[in-house]
Coordinates of C-alpha atoms in Angstrom, one line a residue:
X26 CA 16.6 -64.5 -8.1
X27 CA 17.5 -63.0 -11.5
X28 CA 13.8 -62.8 -12.4
X29 CA 13.0 -60.8 -9.3
X30 CA 15.8 -58.3 -10.0
X31 CA 14.7 -58.0 -13.6
X32 CA 11.1 -57.6 -12.3
X33 CA 12.1 -54.5 -10.5
X34 CA 14.3 -53.1 -13.2
X35 CA 11.7 -50.7 -14.5
X36 CA 10.4 -49.7 -11.1
X37 CA 10.4 -45.9 -10.6
X38 CA 12.2 -46.3 -7.3
X39 CA 15.2 -47.9 -9.0
X40 CA 17.9 -46.2 -10.9
X41 CA 18.7 -46.6 -14.6
X42 CA 21.1 -49.5 -14.0
X43 CA 20.4 -53.0 -12.9
X44 CA 21.7 -54.5 -9.7
X45 CA 25.3 -55.2 -9.8
X46 CA 27.4 -57.6 -7.8
X47 CA 29.8 -55.0 -6.2
X48 CA 26.9 -53.7 -4.1
X49 CA 26.4 -57.1 -2.7
X50 CA 29.4 -56.7 -0.5
X51 CA 27.8 -53.6 1.2
X52 CA 26.0 -54.1 4.4
X53 CA 23.5 -51.6 5.9
X54 CA 22.0 -51.3 9.4
X55 CA 18.7 -50.0 10.4
X56 CA 18.8 -46.8 12.5
X57 CA 15.1 -46.7 13.4
X58 CA 12.0 -48.8 13.3
X59 CA 10.0 -48.8 10.1
X60 CA 6.5 -50.2 9.4
X61 CA 5.7 -50.9 5.7
X62 CA 2.2 -50.2 4.5
X63 CA -0.1 -53.1 4.3
X64 CA -1.7 -54.5 1.1
X65 CA 1.5 -54.8 -1.0
X66 CA 0.6 -58.2 -2.4
X67 CA 0.9 -58.2 -6.2
X68 CA 2.7 -54.8 -6.4
X69 CA 5.9 -54.2 -8.2
X70 CA 7.3 -52.0 -5.4
X71 CA 7.6 -53.9 -2.1
X72 CA 8.7 -52.1 1.0
X73 CA 10.3 -54.0 3.9
X74 CA 9.4 -53.6 7.6
X75 CA 12.3 -53.6 10.0
X76 CA 13.4 -52.7 13.5
X77 CA 16.3 -50.7 14.7
X78 CA 19.5 -52.7 14.5
X79 CA 18.5 -55.1 11.7
X80 CA 21.0 -55.7 9.0
X81 CA 20.6 -55.7 5.2
X82 CA 22.6 -56.6 2.1
X83 CA 22.5 -53.7 -0.3
X84 CA 21.6 -54.9 -3.8
X85 CA 21.1 -51.5 -5.5
X86 CA 21.5 -47.9 -4.3
X87 CA 21.2 -45.8 -7.4
X88 CA 18.2 -44.0 -6.1
X89 CA 19.2 -41.5 -3.4
X90 CA 15.9 -42.0 -1.5
X91 CA 15.2 -45.7 -1.7
X92 CA 17.7 -48.7 -1.7
X93 CA 16.9 -52.2 -2.9
X94 CA 18.1 -54.6 -0.2
X95 CA 17.9 -58.2 1.1
X96 CA 17.2 -58.7 4.9
X97 CA 18.3 -61.6 7.1
X98 CA 15.1 -63.5 6.2
X99 CA 16.1 -63.4 2.5
X100 CA 13.3 -61.1 1.7
X101 CA 14.0 -58.4 -0.8
X102 CA 12.5 -55.0 -1.1
X103 CA 12.9 -51.2 -0.8
X104 CA 14.0 -49.3 2.4
X105 CA 14.1 -45.5 2.9
X106 CA 17.7 -44.3 2.9
X107 CA 17.1 -42.0 5.8
X108 CA 16.4 -45.0 8.1
X109 CA 19.5 -47.0 7.3
X110 CA 23.3 -46.5 7.3
X111 CA 26.1 -48.4 5.6
X112 CA 28.7 -49.8 8.0
X113 CA 31.1 -52.8 8.0
X114 CA 31.5 -53.0 11.8
X115 CA 28.0 -53.4 13.1
X116 CA 25.4 -50.7 13.9
X117 CA 27.3 -47.5 14.6
X118 CA 26.0 -45.3 17.4
X119 CA 27.8 -42.3 16.2
X120 CA 26.4 -42.7 12.8
X121 CA 22.9 -42.4 14.2
X122 CA 23.6 -39.0 15.8
X123 CA 25.4 -37.9 12.7
X124 CA 22.5 -38.9 10.5
X125 CA 20.1 -36.9 12.7
X126 CA 22.4 -33.9 12.6
X127 CA 22.9 -33.9 8.9
X128 CA 19.1 -34.2 8.2
X129 CA 18.2 -31.3 10.5
X130 CA 21.0 -29.1 9.3
X131 CA 19.9 -29.7 5.7
X132 CA 16.3 -28.6 6.7
X133 CA 17.2 -25.9 9.2
X134 CA 17.1 -23.1 6.7
X135 CA 13.6 -23.9 5.5
X136 CA 12.1 -25.4 8.7
X137 CA 13.3 -23.1 11.4
X138 CA 10.5 -20.6 11.0
X139 CA 7.8 -23.2 10.9
X140 CA 9.2 -25.1 13.9
X141 CA 9.3 -22.0 16.0
X142 CA 5.7 -21.1 15.1
X143 CA 4.5 -24.5 16.1
X144 CA 6.4 -24.8 19.4
X145 CA 4.1 -25.7 22.3
X146 CA 1.5 -27.4 20.1
X147 CA 3.1 -30.8 20.2
X148 CA 3.0 -33.0 23.2
X149 CA 6.2 -34.4 24.7
X150 CA 6.5 -38.1 24.2
X151 CA 8.1 -40.6 26.7
X152 CA 11.1 -42.7 25.6
X153 CA 10.7 -46.3 24.8
X154 CA 11.4 -48.8 27.6
X155 CA 13.8 -50.9 25.5
X156 CA 16.6 -48.3 25.3
X157 CA 20.0 -49.1 26.7
X158 CA 21.4 -47.6 29.9
X159 CA 24.1 -45.5 28.1
X160 CA 21.4 -43.8 26.1
X161 CA 19.5 -42.9 29.4
X162 CA 22.7 -41.4 30.8
X163 CA 23.1 -39.2 27.7
X164 CA 19.5 -38.1 28.1
X165 CA 20.1 -37.1 31.7
X166 CA 23.3 -35.2 30.7
X167 CA 21.4 -33.4 27.9
X168 CA 18.6 -32.5 30.4
X169 CA 21.1 -31.0 32.8
X170 CA 22.6 -29.0 29.9
X171 CA 19.2 -27.8 28.9
X172 CA 18.4 -26.8 32.6
X173 CA 21.6 -24.8 32.8
X174 CA 20.8 -23.1 29.5
X175 CA 17.2 -22.4 30.7
X176 CA 18.6 -20.7 33.8
X177 CA 20.8 -18.4 31.7
X178 CA 18.0 -17.5 29.4
X179 CA 15.6 -16.8 32.3
X180 CA 18.1 -14.4 33.8
X181 CA 18.6 -12.6 30.5
X182 CA 14.9 -12.4 29.7
X183 CA 14.0 -11.0 33.2
X184 CA 10.2 -10.9 32.6
X185 CA 10.0 -14.4 31.2
X186 CA 8.9 -16.6 34.0
X187 CA 8.1 -19.9 32.3
X188 CA 10.8 -22.5 31.8
X189 CA 12.4 -22.9 28.4
X190 CA 13.1 -26.6 28.9
X191 CA 9.6 -27.8 27.8
X192 CA 9.6 -25.4 24.8
X193 CA 13.1 -26.6 23.6
X194 CA 11.8 -30.2 23.8
X195 CA 8.7 -29.2 21.8
X196 CA 10.8 -27.5 19.1
X197 CA 12.9 -30.7 18.8
X198 CA 9.8 -32.8 18.7
X199 CA 8.3 -30.6 16.1
X200 CA 11.4 -30.9 13.9
X201 CA 11.5 -34.6 14.2
X202 CA 7.8 -35.0 13.5
X203 CA 8.0 -32.6 10.6
X204 CA 10.8 -34.8 9.0
X205 CA 8.9 -37.9 9.9
X206 CA 5.8 -36.5 8.2
X207 CA 7.7 -36.1 5.0
X208 CA 8.9 -39.7 5.2
X209 CA 5.2 -40.7 5.6
X210 CA 4.3 -38.9 2.4
X211 CA 7.1 -40.7 0.5
X212 CA 6.0 -44.1 1.7
X213 CA 2.2 -43.5 2.1
X214 CA 2.1 -45.0 5.6
X215 CA 1.9 -43.9 9.3
X216 CA 4.0 -44.9 12.3
X217 CA 3.4 -43.9 15.9
X218 CA 6.6 -45.2 17.4
X219 CA 9.2 -43.4 15.2
X220 CA 9.1 -40.1 16.9
X221 CA 10.0 -41.4 20.3
X222 CA 12.8 -43.6 18.9
X223 CA 14.3 -40.7 17.0
X224 CA 14.0 -38.5 20.1
X225 CA 16.0 -41.1 22.1
X226 CA 18.6 -41.4 19.4
X227 CA 19.0 -37.7 19.2
X228 CA 19.7 -37.5 22.9
X229 CA 23.0 -39.2 22.2
X230 CA 24.2 -36.3 20.0
X231 CA 27.8 -35.3 20.0
X232 CA 28.9 -32.0 21.7
X233 CA 28.7 -30.3 18.3
X234 CA 25.2 -31.5 17.9
X235 CA 24.2 -30.3 21.4
X236 CA 25.7 -26.9 20.6
X237 CA 23.8 -26.8 17.4
X238 CA 20.4 -27.3 19.1
X239 CA 21.4 -24.9 21.9
X240 CA 22.0 -22.2 19.3
X241 CA 18.7 -22.9 17.6
X242 CA 16.9 -22.5 21.0
X243 CA 18.7 -19.3 21.8
X244 CA 17.9 -17.7 18.4
X245 CA 14.3 -18.7 18.8
X246 CA 14.2 -17.1 22.3
X247 CA 15.7 -13.9 20.8
X248 CA 13.1 -13.8 18.1
X249 CA 10.3 -14.2 20.5
X250 CA 11.7 -11.5 22.8
X251 CA 11.9 -9.1 19.9
X252 CA 8.4 -9.8 18.7
X253 CA 7.0 -9.4 22.3
X254 CA 8.7 -6.0 22.7
X255 CA 7.5 -4.7 19.3
X256 CA 3.9 -5.8 19.9
X257 CA 3.5 -3.7 23.1
X258 CA 3.8 0.0 22.3
X259 CA 1.6 0.8 25.3
X260 CA 3.4 0.9 28.7
X261 CA 1.8 -1.3 31.3
X262 CA 1.0 0.7 34.5
X263 CA 3.7 0.7 37.1
X264 CA 2.8 -0.2 40.6
X265 CA 4.9 2.8 42.0
X266 CA 1.9 5.1 41.5
X267 CA -0.2 2.9 43.7
X268 CA 2.1 2.9 46.7
X269 CA 0.2 5.6 48.6
X270 CA -3.2 4.0 48.3
X271 CA -2.5 1.0 50.6
X272 CA -4.1 -2.4 49.8
X273 CA -6.3 -2.5 46.7
X274 CA -8.7 -5.2 45.5
X275 CA -7.4 -7.9 43.2
X276 CA -7.1 -6.8 39.6
X277 CA -6.7 -3.1 40.2
X278 CA -4.0 -1.4 38.2
X279 CA -2.9 2.0 36.9
X280 CA -5.2 2.9 34.0
X281 CA -3.5 1.8 30.7
X282 CA -5.5 4.2 28.5
X283 CA -5.1 7.0 31.1
X284 CA -1.3 6.7 31.0
X285 CA -1.5 6.4 27.2
X286 CA -3.4 9.6 26.7
X287 CA -1.3 11.4 29.3
X288 CA 1.7 10.6 27.1
X289 CA 0.1 12.4 24.2
X290 CA -1.1 9.3 22.3
X291 CA -4.7 8.9 21.3
X292 CA -5.8 12.6 21.2
X293 CA -8.8 13.7 19.2
X294 CA -7.0 16.6 17.5
X295 CA -4.5 14.3 15.9
X296 CA -7.2 11.9 14.8
X297 CA -9.1 14.5 12.8
X298 CA -6.0 16.2 11.3
X299 CA -5.3 15.5 7.6
X300 CA -2.8 12.7 7.0
X301 CA -0.1 12.7 4.4
X302 CA 0.3 9.7 2.1
X303 CA 3.4 7.5 2.1
X304 CA 5.0 9.6 -0.7
X305 CA 4.2 12.8 1.1
X306 CA 2.8 14.3 -2.1
X307 CA -0.9 14.5 -1.1
X308 CA -3.3 13.8 1.7
X309 CA -4.6 10.3 1.8
X310 CA -7.8 11.0 3.6
X311 CA -8.7 14.5 2.3
X312 CA -9.6 14.4 -1.4
X313 CA -12.1 16.5 -3.3
X314 CA -15.0 15.4 -5.4
X315 CA -15.4 18.0 -8.2
X316 CA -18.7 16.6 -9.4
X317 CA -20.5 17.0 -6.1
X318 CA -18.4 20.0 -4.9
X319 CA -17.8 18.1 -1.6
X320 CA -15.2 16.0 0.1
X321 CA -14.9 12.6 -1.5
X322 CA -16.6 10.0 0.7
X323 CA -14.5 7.0 1.9
X324 CA -16.6 4.1 3.1
X325 CA -15.1 2.2 6.1
X326 CA -15.3 -1.5 7.0
X327 CA -17.0 -0.7 10.4
X328 CA -19.4 2.1 11.1
X329 CA -21.5 1.6 14.2
X330 CA -23.1 3.6 16.9
X331 CA -22.9 2.6 20.6
X332 CA -23.7 3.7 24.1
X333 CA -22.6 2.5 27.5
X334 CA -25.8 1.8 29.3
X335 CA -24.4 0.9 32.8
X336 CA -21.7 -1.0 34.6
X337 CA -22.8 -3.5 37.2
X338 CA -21.1 -5.1 40.2
X339 CA -18.0 -3.0 39.9
X340 CA -15.8 -3.5 42.9
X341 CA -15.0 -0.6 45.2
X342 CA -11.7 0.1 47.0
X343 CA -11.4 0.5 50.7
X344 CA -13.0 3.5 52.5
X345 CA -9.6 5.1 53.2
X346 CA -9.2 5.9 49.5
X347 CA -10.6 9.2 48.4
X348 CA -12.4 8.9 45.1
X349 CA -13.0 12.1 43.3
X350 CA -14.6 10.8 40.1
X351 CA -15.2 8.0 37.7
X352 CA -14.6 7.7 34.0
X353 CA -14.9 5.1 31.2
X354 CA -12.3 5.3 28.4
X355 CA -13.0 3.8 25.0
X356 CA -10.4 3.0 22.3
X357 CA -10.0 0.8 19.3
X358 CA -7.6 -1.9 20.3
X359 CA -5.9 -4.6 18.2
X360 CA -4.1 -6.5 20.9
X361 CA -0.8 -4.6 20.4
X362 CA -1.8 -0.9 20.8
X363 CA -4.4 1.8 20.4
X364 CA -5.7 2.6 16.9
X365 CA -7.0 6.2 16.6
X366 CA -8.1 8.3 19.4
X367 CA -9.2 7.6 23.0
X368 CA -12.7 8.8 24.0
X369 CA -13.7 9.5 27.6
X370 CA -17.2 9.4 29.1
X371 CA -17.7 10.5 32.7
X372 CA -19.6 8.2 35.0
X373 CA -21.5 8.6 38.3
X374 CA -22.2 6.2 41.1
X375 CA -25.7 5.0 41.5
X376 CA -27.0 6.1 45.0
X377 CA -29.4 3.1 45.1
X378 CA -26.8 0.6 44.0
X379 CA -23.4 1.3 45.3
X380 CA -21.7 -1.1 43.0
X381 CA -23.3 0.2 39.8
X382 CA -22.2 3.1 37.5
X383 CA -24.5 5.3 35.4
X384 CA -23.5 6.9 32.1
X385 CA -26.7 8.4 30.9
X386 CA -26.4 12.2 30.8
X387 CA -29.2 14.4 32.1
X388 CA -30.4 17.6 30.6
X389 CA -28.8 20.7 32.2
X390 CA -29.0 24.4 31.8
X391 CA -25.6 24.4 30.0
X392 CA -26.2 21.4 27.8
X393 CA -30.0 20.8 27.3
X394 CA -31.0 17.6 25.6
X395 CA -27.3 16.6 25.1
X396 CA -26.6 12.9 25.1
X397 CA -22.9 12.8 25.4
X398 CA -22.9 9.1 25.9
X399 CA -24.0 8.2 22.4
X400 CA -20.9 7.7 20.2
X401 CA -20.0 6.5 16.8
X402 CA -17.1 4.4 15.6
X403 CA -15.5 4.5 12.1
X404 CA -12.7 2.0 11.5
X405 CA -11.1 0.2 8.6
X406 CA -10.5 -3.5 8.4
X407 CA -7.8 -4.5 11.0
X408 CA -6.9 -7.9 12.4
X409 CA -8.2 -8.6 15.9
X410 CA -9.8 -5.1 16.1
X411 CA -12.1 -4.6 19.1
X412 CA -13.5 -1.9 21.2
X413 CA -11.7 -1.6 24.5
X414 CA -13.7 -0.3 27.5
X415 CA -11.8 0.5 30.5
X416 CA -13.4 1.7 33.8
X417 CA -11.2 3.9 36.0
X418 CA -11.5 5.5 39.4
X419 CA -10.0 9.0 39.9
X420 CA -8.3 8.8 43.3
X421 CA -6.1 11.2 45.3
X422 CA -2.8 10.1 46.8
X423 CA -3.1 10.2 50.6
X424 CA 0.6 10.8 51.2
X425 CA 1.1 14.4 52.4
X426 CA 4.4 14.9 50.4
X427 CA 2.8 13.8 47.2
X428 CA -0.5 15.7 47.8
X429 CA 1.4 18.9 48.4
X430 CA 3.5 18.5 45.2
X431 CA 0.9 17.2 42.8
X432 CA -2.9 17.6 43.3
X433 CA -3.8 15.7 40.1
X434 CA -5.7 12.5 40.7
X435 CA -4.4 9.0 39.8
X436 CA -6.5 6.9 37.4
X437 CA -6.8 3.4 38.8
X438 CA -8.4 0.8 36.5
X439 CA -11.1 -1.3 38.1
X440 CA -11.9 -3.5 35.1
X441 CA -11.8 -3.6 31.3
X442 CA -13.7 -5.5 28.5
X443 CA -13.3 -6.1 24.8
X444 CA -16.1 -6.0 22.2
X445 CA -14.8 -7.6 18.9
X446 CA -16.0 -5.7 15.8
X447 CA -16.4 -8.9 13.9
X448 CA -16.5 -12.6 14.6
X449 CA -14.1 -15.2 13.4
X450 CA -16.2 -15.8 10.3
X451 CA -16.1 -12.1 9.5
X452 CA -19.6 -11.3 10.6
X453 CA -20.0 -7.8 12.0
X454 CA -21.1 -7.3 15.6
X455 CA -24.8 -7.5 15.8
X456 CA -27.1 -4.7 17.0
X457 CA -28.6 -4.9 20.4
X458 CA -27.5 -5.1 24.0
X459 CA -24.2 -6.7 24.8
X460 CA -23.1 -7.7 28.3
X461 CA -19.3 -7.8 28.6
X462 CA -17.6 -9.4 31.5
X463 CA -15.0 -7.1 33.2
X464 CA -11.5 -8.5 33.6
X465 CA -8.8 -7.4 36.0
X466 CA -5.3 -6.2 35.3
X467 CA -4.4 -4.6 32.0
X468 CA -5.4 -5.5 28.5
X469 CA -2.0 -7.2 28.1
X470 CA -2.6 -9.5 31.1
X471 CA -4.6 -12.7 30.8
X472 CA -6.8 -14.5 33.3
X473 CA -6.7 -11.8 36.0
X474 CA -10.0 -11.8 37.8
X475 CA -11.6 -8.9 39.7
X476 CA -12.1 -9.3 43.5
X477 CA -15.6 -8.3 44.5
X478 CA -16.5 -7.5 48.1
X479 CA -20.2 -8.4 47.6
X480 CA -21.1 -11.5 49.5
X481 CA -24.4 -13.4 50.0
X482 CA -25.6 -13.5 53.6
X483 CA -27.9 -16.4 53.4
X484 CA -28.6 -19.6 51.6
X485 CA -31.6 -18.2 49.6
X486 CA -29.6 -15.2 48.5
X487 CA -28.0 -17.3 45.8
X488 CA -31.4 -17.9 44.3
X489 CA -33.0 -14.5 44.9
X490 CA -30.1 -12.2 43.9
X491 CA -29.0 -11.5 40.4
X492 CA -25.7 -12.2 38.7
X493 CA -22.7 -10.8 40.8
X494 CA -20.2 -10.9 37.9
X495 CA -18.6 -7.5 37.2
X496 CA -19.8 -6.5 33.8
X497 CA -20.6 -3.6 31.5
X498 CA -23.7 -3.3 29.3
X499 CA -23.2 -1.9 25.8
X500 CA -25.9 -1.0 23.3
X501 CA -25.0 -1.3 19.6
X502 CA -27.2 0.0 16.7
X503 CA -26.9 0.8 13.0
X504 CA -27.0 4.3 11.7
X505 CA -29.1 5.8 8.9
X506 CA -28.0 6.4 5.4
X507 CA -27.7 10.2 5.8
X508 CA -25.6 9.8 8.9
X509 CA -23.3 7.2 7.4
X510 CA -22.7 9.5 4.4
X511 CA -21.6 12.3 6.8
X512 CA -19.4 9.9 8.7
X513 CA -17.7 8.8 5.5
X514 CA -16.3 12.3 5.1
X515 CA -14.2 11.8 8.3
X516 CA -10.9 10.0 8.7
X517 CA -10.6 6.6 10.2
X518 CA -10.2 5.2 12.8
X519 CA -12.2 7.7 14.8
X520 CA -14.4 7.5 18.0
X521 CA -16.4 10.7 18.7
X522 CA -19.7 11.7 20.2
X523 CA -22.6 11.4 17.8
X524 CA -23.8 14.9 18.6
X525 CA -20.5 16.3 17.3
X526 CA -20.9 14.8 13.8
X527 CA -21.9 18.1 12.1
X528 CA -19.1 20.0 13.7
X529 CA -16.5 17.5 12.6
X530 CA -17.7 17.3 9.0
X531 CA -17.8 21.1 8.8
X532 CA -14.2 21.3 10.1
X533 CA -13.1 18.9 7.4
X534 CA -15.0 20.8 4.8
X535 CA -13.2 24.0 5.8
X536 CA -9.9 22.1 5.5
X537 CA -10.7 21.0 2.0
X538 CA -11.7 24.5 0.9
X539 CA -8.6 26.1 2.5
X540 CA -6.5 23.6 0.6
X541 CA -8.2 24.4 -2.7
X542 CA -7.9 28.1 -2.3
X543 CA -4.3 28.0 -1.4
X544 CA -2.2 29.9 -4.0
X545 CA 0.8 27.5 -3.7
X546 CA -0.2 24.0 -3.0
X547 CA 3.3 22.6 -3.5
X548 CA 4.7 24.6 -0.5
X549 CA 1.7 25.0 1.8
X550 CA 3.0 27.7 4.1
X551 CA 1.3 28.7 7.3
X552 CA -1.6 31.2 7.1
X553 CA -3.7 33.1 9.5
X554 CA -6.9 31.1 10.1
X555 CA -8.4 31.4 13.6
X556 CA -11.1 28.9 13.0
X557 CA -8.9 26.1 11.7
X558 CA -6.1 26.8 14.1
X559 CA -8.1 27.0 17.3
X560 CA -10.6 24.2 16.6
X561 CA -8.1 21.3 17.6
X562 CA -7.4 23.0 20.9
X563 CA -11.2 23.3 21.6
X564 CA -11.7 19.7 20.6
X565 CA -9.1 18.6 23.1
X566 CA -11.3 20.0 25.9
X567 CA -14.3 17.9 26.4
X568 CA -16.5 20.6 28.0
X569 CA -15.6 23.3 25.5
X570 CA -16.0 20.8 22.7
X571 CA -19.6 20.1 23.8
X572 CA -20.2 23.9 24.1
X573 CA -18.8 24.3 20.6
X574 CA -21.3 21.6 19.4
X575 CA -24.3 23.4 20.9
X576 CA -23.1 26.8 19.5
X577 CA -22.6 25.5 16.0
X578 CA -25.9 23.7 16.0
X579 CA -27.7 26.9 16.8
X580 CA -25.7 28.8 14.3
X581 CA -26.3 26.4 11.5
X582 CA -30.0 26.2 12.3
X583 CA -30.3 30.1 12.2
X584 CA -28.4 30.4 8.9
X585 CA -30.5 31.2 5.8
X586 CA -30.7 29.0 2.7
X587 CA -28.6 31.4 0.8
X588 CA -25.8 31.2 3.4
X589 CA -26.0 27.3 3.4
X590 CA -25.5 27.3 -0.4
X591 CA -22.5 29.6 -0.1
X592 CA -19.5 27.6 1.2
X593 CA -17.5 30.8 2.0
X594 CA -20.3 32.1 4.2
X595 CA -20.6 28.8 6.1
X596 CA -16.8 28.8 6.7
X597 CA -17.0 32.3 8.1
X598 CA -19.8 31.3 10.4
X599 CA -17.8 28.3 11.6
X600 CA -14.8 30.5 12.3
X601 CA -17.0 32.9 14.3
X602 CA -18.4 30.0 16.4
X603 CA -14.9 28.7 17.1
X604 CA -13.6 32.2 18.0
X605 CA -16.6 32.6 20.4
X606 CA -15.6 29.5 22.4
X607 CA -11.8 29.5 22.2
X608 CA -11.3 32.4 24.7
X609 CA -12.5 30.1 27.4
X610 CA -9.2 28.2 27.0
X611 CA -7.5 31.3 28.6
X612 CA -9.8 31.7 31.6
X613 CA -7.8 30.6 34.6
X614 CA -10.8 30.2 36.8
X615 CA -12.2 27.4 34.6
X616 CA -9.3 25.1 35.1
X617 CA -8.0 22.2 33.1
X618 CA -10.5 19.6 32.0
X619 CA -10.3 16.3 33.7
X620 CA -13.0 13.9 32.5
X621 CA -14.9 12.3 35.3
X622 CA -13.7 14.7 38.0
X623 CA -17.0 15.6 39.7
X624 CA -16.0 18.6 41.7
X625 CA -13.9 20.2 39.0
X626 CA -16.6 19.5 36.4
X627 CA -19.2 21.3 38.5
X628 CA -16.9 24.3 38.9
X629 CA -16.2 24.4 35.2
X630 CA -19.9 24.2 34.3
X631 CA -20.7 27.1 36.6
X632 CA -17.9 29.2 35.0
X633 CA -18.9 28.3 31.5
X634 CA -22.6 29.0 32.3
X635 CA -21.7 32.5 33.4
X636 CA -19.6 33.1 30.3
X637 CA -22.4 31.7 28.1
X638 CA -25.1 34.0 29.6
X639 CA -23.0 37.2 29.3
X640 CA -20.9 36.2 26.2
X641 CA -17.4 35.0 26.1
X642 CA -15.9 38.3 24.9
X643 CA -18.0 40.4 27.3
X644 CA -17.0 38.2 30.2
X645 CA -13.4 39.2 29.7
X646 CA -14.1 42.6 31.2
X647 CA -16.2 41.3 34.1
X648 CA -14.8 41.0 37.6
X649 CA -14.1 37.5 38.8
X650 CA -12.4 36.2 35.7
X651 CA -8.6 36.1 35.4
X652 CA -7.3 35.6 31.8
X653 CA -4.0 34.4 30.5
X654 CA -2.4 36.5 27.7
X655 CA -3.0 35.6 24.1
X656 CA -0.3 34.8 21.6
X657 CA -0.6 35.7 17.9
X658 CA 1.0 32.3 17.0
X659 CA -2.1 30.6 18.2
X660 CA -4.1 31.7 15.2
X661 CA -1.4 30.6 12.7
X662 CA -2.5 27.4 10.8
X663 CA -0.4 25.0 8.8
X664 CA -1.6 21.9 7.0
X665 CA 1.5 20.0 7.9
X666 CA 1.3 20.9 11.6
X667 CA -2.4 20.7 12.1
X668 CA -3.0 18.5 15.2
X669 CA 0.4 16.8 14.6
X670 CA -0.4 15.6 11.1
X671 CA 2.2 13.1 9.9
X672 CA 2.9 10.5 7.3
X673 CA 0.7 7.3 7.6

């Protein structure tokens, strides 16, 4: 016996002193089952296997993690201190609960965050069949307490529909298994039965221990509520606006992007405005390259061109709903909100296919050879960034009281789709045609399907007809080097028509030259600059912006080489082009631009065509046009107020 103790004297698990007789009077009891690793023959450190309730005689306890004991079979070895407890009156039940509480309280400060993040990933384990009846009663009382707490939390959360009972159990399971994993790393073994035993033992906690776990669950619920509220800056469409339309197909909601842009978020004039740095000492996206005498180019992580080819099998509402137009809204979405601006593309219904939408623009007298559907995207690296496509119907409210008070159509979303900019491995979205399945609801709702009213009438129709899934077809392609160099002069993120690239780069060039020529760059007071001041307002109107694109394209093509080499001359030509289009903003007969509104768009095109044929300035004196008065403040430009520029 002396030889065995001397044999373990130099073991790293032992303390610096040899076993002493005073410890022989101490008796320890096992709190949980423990399975020692196999293959210990011939090793200096021998671990003992035991079951809950076994007794030991403590021979040495200098090491706080491992005690050297002798069991009832006269076998000696090491046992983990977290699995045993010293008692002179048999296995104490209260000591078990106290041990669990002390272990979790010691690790609460470092493990709470990891436990909350892993909730829901662990499966709930069933208690062992060999437990005593008093333990089962304690488990039932703890469950009743959890159910009462769940009801209180559900009433406070309001929108949280799922029960908290399973999540609270999962968090307790995660805490137990995390502590158990640390014990495995100490002993280099695995055990599958310890988690369920520890869970049953913890069900007998004292009222203080139950209160401790309830406080942890409540704090976890508060943290999740705060995170959910901060991750949703966009307001989900309310169903109150749809009350006057009667029954709608499944998945139809108020347009999320439509409500967002109506609230002033995602406008183009703000996206192209210069942005101040965090220290507010300079502009972070408007720097000058003195060597090339041009704006310094800033490469972006994603620069692609795309076009919406068509939308197929889009469900239609009932016949009693008056549809005045269709529109597709595009935005860069990261799962929590819109990044950059929201771009709108009008759509038309295909006469041959009533469930298909067309987006290809046709040549007209006002906009010849203008492909307004081709767009480009410039975006920096962002987690979970994707292109959000939302199809919306412009409908009128049929209630007489609402129609008399407000004649503006309501945008009803009839499907949305996401196109990730990169895969999980970081590979960029490939070029080619992409078919995206349309989902119902809002981008914040999951697993909401669209209801289609297209049904097959025969058995062979399932083999002869094509896919009936609502989907949108997107074409992606890469741009040339010259085009990418132009796009690199623009801010990011940005979505704009590809035909407007020259106008946007010239506007940014004028901003840079105006900043260089400013006499007092530290103060930047407002100056009189009609071109820079009126261009954001023109860009906000889709029809006038396309008219500005055509006007500037012709002006730049007619400029001489000498004018193109003189920046001041090109800036003057740009200001003249803006001043020629901006008066149309004050023509009352043109009306406000509503993307996708078919009747209003035709009326605006006719009025703009007349103004283009006679000239905008000359049309002011013609009969049939009523103008709003001008304000001198409209031509006042300030760098700090251009398009709502702010600190980013």
